Tab-separated table of C-alpha atoms in Angstrom:
chain	number	residue	atom	x	y	z
K	1085	MET	CA	24.003	-41.669	22.037
K	1086	ALA	CA	23.743	-37.872	22.177
K	1087	ILE	CA	23.135	-35.396	19.330
K	1088	VAL	CA	25.849	-32.496	18.928
K	1089	ILE	CA	23.852	-29.168	18.232
K	1090	THR	CA	26.380	-26.378	17.135
K	1091	GLY	CA	25.465	-22.711	17.244
K	1092	ALA	CA	22.683	-23.804	19.547
K	1093	THR	CA	21.637	-20.455	20.783
K	1094	GLY	CA	21.229	-19.045	17.020
K	1095	ASN	CA	18.017	-18.858	14.987
K	1096	VAL	CA	18.305	-22.485	13.741
K	1097	GLY	CA	19.785	-23.940	16.581
K	1098	ARG	CA	17.462	-23.065	19.598
K	1099	PRO	CA	14.668	-24.408	17.669
K	1100	LEU	CA	16.474	-27.239	16.580
K	1101	VAL	CA	17.130	-28.061	20.356
K	1102	ASP	CA	13.707	-27.365	21.593
K	1103	LEU	CA	12.401	-30.133	18.435
K	1104	LEU	CA	14.789	-32.633	19.260
K	1105	VAL	CA	14.384	-32.455	23.262
K	1106	LYS	CA	10.809	-32.709	22.525
K	1107	ALA	CA	11.646	-36.190	20.646
K	1108	GLY	CA	13.352	-37.746	23.434
K	1109	ALA	CA	16.588	-37.231	22.151
K	1110	HIS	CA	19.872	-36.711	24.243
K	1111	VAL	CA	21.075	-33.170	23.409
K	1112	ARG	CA	24.373	-31.496	23.968
K	1113	ALA	CA	23.921	-28.114	23.080
K	1114	VAL	CA	27.100	-26.228	22.339
K	1115	THR	CA	26.728	-22.745	23.652
K	1116	ARG	CA	29.262	-20.177	25.584
K	1117	ARG	CA	26.155	-18.386	26.947
K	1118	PRO	CA	24.720	-21.045	29.143
K	1119	GLY	CA	21.064	-20.804	30.346
K	1120	GLY	CA	18.057	-20.078	28.699
K	1121	LEU	CA	17.804	-23.143	25.983
K	1122	SER	CA	15.579	-25.958	26.819
K	1123	PRO	CA	15.779	-27.371	30.269
K	1124	GLY	CA	16.049	-30.799	28.687
K	1125	ALA	CA	19.331	-30.063	26.785
K	1126	GLU	CA	22.887	-30.679	28.227
K	1127	GLU	CA	24.895	-27.406	27.569
K	1128	VAL	CA	28.513	-27.594	26.951
K	1129	PRO	CA	30.846	-24.839	26.061
K	1130	ASP	CA	33.138	-26.794	23.601
K	1131	ALA	CA	32.091	-28.708	20.642
K	1132	ILE	CA	35.014	-30.898	20.535
K	1133	ASP	CA	34.548	-32.291	24.201
K	1134	ALA	CA	30.704	-32.841	23.319
K	1135	LEU	CA	31.872	-34.978	20.402
K	1136	ALA	CA	32.742	-38.045	22.827
K	1137	GLY	CA	30.343	-41.130	22.630
K	1138	ALA	CA	27.949	-38.840	19.901
K	1139	SER	CA	25.712	-40.266	17.366
K	1140	SER	CA	25.435	-37.366	15.258
K	1141	VAL	CA	26.548	-33.482	14.908
K	1142	PHE	CA	24.709	-30.405	13.606
K	1143	LEU	CA	27.559	-27.947	12.099
K	1144	ASN	CA	27.013	-24.459	11.820
K	1145	SER	CA	30.099	-22.811	10.247
K	1146	ARG	CA	29.511	-18.962	11.368
K	1147	ALA	CA	29.560	-20.550	15.105
K	1148	LEU	CA	32.560	-22.942	14.851
K	1149	GLY	CA	34.419	-19.963	12.977
K	1150	PRO	CA	38.175	-21.534	12.249
K	1151	ALA	CA	37.186	-24.687	14.354
K	1152	LEU	CA	34.775	-26.291	11.801
K	1153	ALA	CA	37.456	-28.229	9.912
K	1154	ASP	CA	39.059	-29.418	13.410
K	1155	VAL	CA	35.388	-30.348	14.637
K	1156	VAL	CA	34.694	-32.613	11.582
K	1157	THR	CA	38.018	-34.565	11.990
K	1158	ALA	CA	37.235	-34.814	15.889
K	1159	ALA	CA	33.749	-36.349	14.868
K	1160	ARG	CA	35.080	-38.880	12.734
K	1161	ARG	CA	37.678	-39.768	15.231
K	1162	HIS	CA	35.342	-40.078	18.309
K	1163	GLY	CA	32.929	-42.314	15.804
K	1164	VAL	CA	30.493	-40.187	15.045
K	1165	ALA	CA	28.222	-41.452	12.695
K	1166	LYS	CA	26.403	-38.808	10.868
K	1167	VAL	CA	27.156	-35.161	10.271
K	1168	VAL	CA	24.063	-32.083	9.490
K	1169	ALA	CA	25.865	-29.289	7.435
K	1170	LEU	CA	24.015	-25.803	7.351
K	1171	SER	CA	25.192	-24.513	4.071
K	1172	ALA	CA	23.270	-22.320	1.674
K	1173	ILE	CA	21.203	-22.249	-1.359
K	1174	ASN	CA	24.047	-20.183	-3.324
K	1175	ALA	CA	26.930	-22.282	-1.764
K	1176	ASP	CA	27.745	-23.062	-5.264
K	1177	ASP	CA	27.737	-18.943	-6.764
K	1178	ASP	CA	31.245	-17.268	-6.921
K	1179	ASP	CA	32.144	-15.533	-3.480
K	1180	SER	CA	31.133	-11.929	-5.234
K	1181	ARG	CA	27.474	-12.784	-4.914
K	1182	GLN	CA	27.566	-14.335	-1.153
K	1183	PRO	CA	27.424	-11.478	1.287
K	1184	SER	CA	27.287	-14.002	4.466
K	1185	ARG	CA	30.505	-15.132	3.903
K	1186	TYR	CA	31.694	-11.539	5.036
K	1187	ARG	CA	29.627	-11.892	8.106
K	1188	GLY	CA	31.274	-15.538	9.177
K	1189	ASP	CA	29.766	-18.034	7.226
K	1190	ARG	CA	31.758	-20.747	5.146
K	1191	ASN	CA	29.024	-22.480	3.493
K	1192	ARG	CA	30.610	-24.058	0.901
K	1193	GLU	CA	33.436	-25.231	3.092
K	1194	CYS	CA	31.082	-26.702	5.505
K	1195	GLU	CA	29.029	-28.811	3.127
K	1196	GLN	CA	32.298	-30.010	1.451
K	1197	LEU	CA	33.841	-31.174	4.989
K	1198	ALA	CA	30.503	-32.973	5.607
K	1199	VAL	CA	30.618	-34.824	2.040
K	1200	GLY	CA	34.128	-35.708	2.714
K	1201	SER	CA	33.886	-37.053	6.059
K	1202	GLY	CA	33.458	-40.429	5.722
K	1203	MET	CA	30.522	-39.873	8.126
K	1204	ARG	CA	26.915	-40.329	6.695
K	1205	TRP	CA	26.230	-36.597	5.737
K	1206	VAL	CA	23.493	-34.096	4.911
K	1207	SER	CA	23.730	-30.522	3.709
K	1208	LEU	CA	20.766	-28.485	4.024
K	1209	ARG	CA	20.421	-25.363	1.749
K	1210	PRO	CA	18.403	-22.716	2.995
K	1211	SER	CA	17.569	-19.562	0.920
K	1212	VAL	CA	17.997	-16.168	2.979
K	1213	PHE	CA	16.501	-16.624	6.536
K	1214	ALA	CA	13.470	-14.575	7.258
K	1215	THR	CA	15.018	-12.852	10.117
K	1216	ASN	CA	17.213	-10.908	7.857
K	1217	PHE	CA	14.785	-8.543	7.046
K	1218	PRO	CA	14.213	-6.567	10.292
K	1219	GLY	CA	17.614	-6.387	10.718
K	1220	MET	CA	17.869	-5.090	7.381
K	1221	TRP	CA	14.829	-2.603	7.378
K	1222	ALA	CA	13.573	-2.095	10.867
K	1223	ALA	CA	15.702	1.045	11.620
K	1224	GLN	CA	14.399	2.495	8.339
K	1225	MET	CA	10.840	1.440	9.368
K	1226	HIS	CA	11.250	3.422	12.849
K	1227	ALA	CA	12.414	6.426	10.891
K	1228	GLY	CA	9.436	6.546	8.501
K	1229	ASP	CA	7.530	4.816	6.064
K	1230	VAL	CA	9.964	4.395	3.125
K	1231	ILE	CA	12.661	1.386	2.911
K	1232	ALA	CA	15.111	2.720	0.459
K	1233	GLY	CA	17.494	-0.145	-0.930
K	1234	PRO	CA	18.921	-1.516	-4.679
K	1235	TYR	CA	16.505	-2.565	-6.836
K	1236	ALA	CA	12.914	-2.807	-6.495
K	1237	GLN	CA	12.667	-5.922	-8.749
K	1238	ALA	CA	15.109	-7.879	-7.154
K	1239	SER	CA	13.612	-11.139	-5.194
K	1240	SER	CA	13.735	-13.731	-2.689
K	1241	ALA	CA	11.915	-16.626	-1.189
K	1242	PRO	CA	12.585	-16.220	2.440
K	1243	ILE	CA	12.578	-19.373	4.573
K	1244	VAL	CA	11.547	-19.263	7.927
K	1245	GLU	CA	14.412	-20.406	10.344
K	1246	SER	CA	11.993	-22.714	12.348
K	1247	ASP	CA	11.490	-24.423	9.018
K	1248	ILE	CA	15.398	-24.974	8.691
K	1249	ALA	CA	14.995	-26.447	12.116
K	1250	ALA	CA	12.589	-28.568	11.507
K	1251	VAL	CA	14.191	-30.218	8.531
K	1252	ALA	CA	17.505	-30.471	10.349
K	1253	ALA	CA	15.462	-32.485	13.032
K	1254	HIS	CA	14.024	-34.581	10.527
K	1255	ALA	CA	17.764	-35.320	9.194
K	1256	LEU	CA	19.047	-35.989	12.684
K	1257	LEU	CA	16.728	-38.319	13.873
K	1258	THR	CA	16.186	-40.144	10.418
K	1259	ASP	CA	18.390	-41.506	7.742
K	1260	ASP	CA	15.768	-40.425	5.085
K	1261	LEU	CA	17.896	-37.358	3.629
K	1262	VAL	CA	21.532	-39.378	3.838
K	1263	GLY	CA	23.770	-38.310	0.923
K	1264	GLN	CA	21.399	-35.430	-0.351
K	1265	ARG	CA	21.901	-31.575	-0.784
K	1266	VAL	CA	18.473	-30.038	0.384
K	1267	PRO	CA	17.675	-26.782	-1.039
K	1268	LEU	CA	15.062	-25.257	0.950
K	1269	THR	CA	12.885	-22.167	0.680
K	1270	GLY	CA	9.775	-20.273	1.413
K	1271	PRO	CA	6.611	-21.133	-0.493
K	1272	GLN	CA	6.880	-17.804	-2.746
K	1273	SER	CA	9.089	-15.613	-4.785
K	1274	LEU	CA	8.878	-12.034	-3.857
K	1275	THR	CA	10.343	-8.910	-4.931
K	1276	ASN	CA	11.527	-6.251	-2.426
K	1277	VAL	CA	8.375	-4.111	-3.209
K	1278	GLU	CA	6.305	-7.352	-2.289
K	1279	LEU	CA	8.430	-8.058	0.836
K	1280	VAL	CA	7.740	-4.138	2.301
K	1281	ALA	CA	3.862	-4.352	1.055
K	1282	VAL	CA	3.516	-7.729	3.237
K	1283	ILE	CA	5.113	-5.911	6.154
K	1284	GLY	CA	3.001	-3.316	5.799
K	1285	GLU	CA	-0.197	-4.956	5.309
K	1286	VAL	CA	0.200	-6.971	8.542
K	1287	LEU	CA	1.675	-4.016	10.410
K	1288	HIS	CA	-1.156	-1.453	8.935
K	1289	ARG	CA	1.611	0.841	7.727
K	1290	PRO	CA	1.642	2.419	4.438
K	1291	LEU	CA	5.361	1.176	3.537
K	1292	ARG	CA	6.832	1.487	0.418
K	1293	TYR	CA	9.807	0.486	-1.097
K	1294	GLN	CA	11.932	2.865	-2.579
K	1295	GLU	CA	15.004	1.835	-5.314
K	1296	VAL	CA	17.948	4.099	-4.931
K	1297	PRO	CA	21.292	3.944	-7.002
K	1298	VAL	CA	23.580	1.142	-5.859
K	1299	GLU	CA	26.159	3.700	-5.129
K	1300	LEU	CA	24.393	4.961	-1.982
K	1301	VAL	CA	23.536	1.439	-0.777
K	1302	ARG	CA	26.868	0.817	-0.602
K	1303	GLU	CA	27.704	3.606	1.256
K	1304	ARG	CA	25.387	2.845	3.778
K	1305	PHE	CA	26.506	-0.473	4.228
K	1306	ILE	CA	30.291	0.788	5.067
K	1307	GLY	CA	28.701	3.725	6.774
K	1308	ASN	CA	27.531	1.275	9.203
K	1309	GLY	CA	30.273	-0.635	9.733
K	1310	PHE	CA	29.893	-3.608	7.245
K	1311	PRO	CA	33.087	-4.308	5.007
K	1312	GLU	CA	32.990	-3.316	1.411
K	1313	GLN	CA	33.080	-6.801	-0.015
K	1314	PHE	CA	29.689	-7.486	2.012
K	1315	ALA	CA	28.167	-4.200	0.391
K	1316	ASP	CA	29.533	-5.396	-3.127
K	1317	SER	CA	28.417	-9.144	-2.766
K	1318	TYR	CA	24.789	-8.033	-1.509
K	1319	ILE	CA	24.353	-5.779	-4.123
K	1320	ALA	CA	25.441	-8.296	-6.835
K	1321	MET	CA	23.430	-10.992	-5.399
K	1322	GLN	CA	19.984	-8.914	-5.574
K	1323	ALA	CA	21.325	-7.869	-9.111
K	1324	ALA	CA	21.586	-11.595	-10.079
K	1325	THR	CA	17.711	-11.933	-9.530
K	1326	LEU	CA	16.700	-9.308	-11.520
K	1327	THR	CA	16.961	-11.692	-14.606
K	1328	SER	CA	16.637	-15.213	-12.992
K	1329	PRO	CA	14.305	-14.651	-10.103
K	1330	ALA	CA	14.449	-16.414	-6.960
K	1331	LEU	CA	14.402	-20.303	-6.878
K	1332	VAL	CA	11.342	-21.748	-5.035
K	1333	THR	CA	11.472	-25.196	-3.911
K	1334	HIS	CA	9.011	-27.490	-2.227
K	1335	ASP	CA	11.539	-29.777	-0.083
K	1336	VAL	CA	10.177	-28.280	3.005
K	1337	GLU	CA	6.495	-29.387	2.157
K	1338	LYS	CA	7.501	-32.821	0.895
K	1339	ILE	CA	9.926	-33.273	4.190
K	1340	LEU	CA	7.752	-32.221	6.645
K	1341	ASP	CA	4.394	-33.114	5.127
K	1342	ARG	CA	3.002	-29.514	5.478
K	1343	PRO	CA	3.617	-26.500	3.770
K	1344	ALA	CA	6.530	-23.912	4.336
K	1345	THR	CA	5.871	-21.012	6.280
K	1346	SER	CA	5.041	-18.110	4.338
K	1347	PHE	CA	6.519	-14.671	5.255
K	1348	ALA	CA	3.373	-13.349	5.931
K	1349	GLN	CA	2.498	-15.816	8.615
K	1350	TRP	CA	5.902	-15.229	10.034
K	1351	VAL	CA	5.605	-11.101	10.432
K	1352	ASN	CA	2.498	-11.532	11.658
K	1353	GLU	CA	4.104	-13.822	14.332
K	1354	ASN	CA	6.711	-11.600	15.070
K	1355	THR	CA	5.719	-8.109	14.848
K	1356	GLN	CA	7.915	-6.952	17.510
K	1357	LEU	CA	11.361	-7.656	15.443
K	1358	PHE	CA	10.329	-4.923	13.184
K	1359	THR	CA	9.451	-2.081	16.022
K	1360	ALA	CA	12.240	0.012	17.373
K	1361	GLU	CA	12.624	-2.158	20.354
K	1362	GLY	CA	12.660	-5.061	18.276
K	1363	ALA	CA	15.264	-3.466	16.504
K	1364	ARG	CA	17.737	-2.639	18.952
């Protein structure tokens, strides 16, 4: 029976499709941009149509948008046995500290729909994605060696998306994680200063992080086209870690029987993302 992957061309979905195909699974990859995925995957444009005869489904709320609840309902109607939801480590936080909600994520709702679906469920709760950092900082790095932002001592434990994909593959191919909310982080909590130092060391550049007033950070986000709510919630999320440093879990290592990928290793393997070409 097929495994349906929504968000199949995303940073988690793409490596997840590859892992499942390599494991010999029949994968239906939901994408409106055909081509470029593993040749062993069946590419389909509509998530609901993909569910007929499927055994399990991976839910990506940003990819599904307003169709999220309908896809869960259709999965139950088609007799899908298992649902794996992509949630977030801060899904229980107040919306005012969840900036990804203003980029289309519905992590809390995705988990709630999975738990209440009547199907066997797993909810994956990853921390901040490693790829967020070139998205935020590459343009500044192209302009110079100073990365300006809020709260130099705010911290995060970035997780590499391929690690999330590997845990998701395990959740889809086995029942080891059924009924669990699984918090997934990188192996180390790093402050903004330390994150920039890691990038600088890998790239052999004298990069440094400069803390600037949050009012300037807010203005820059809005000037770049982000909603005011995104700017405010990003700043609030950062501020919260000044008194409670970012959580580090060891679930990746326990599930995959190997250490989680470090931020330094990921940067070393993806230096192009921090160049001007990679930033465009």
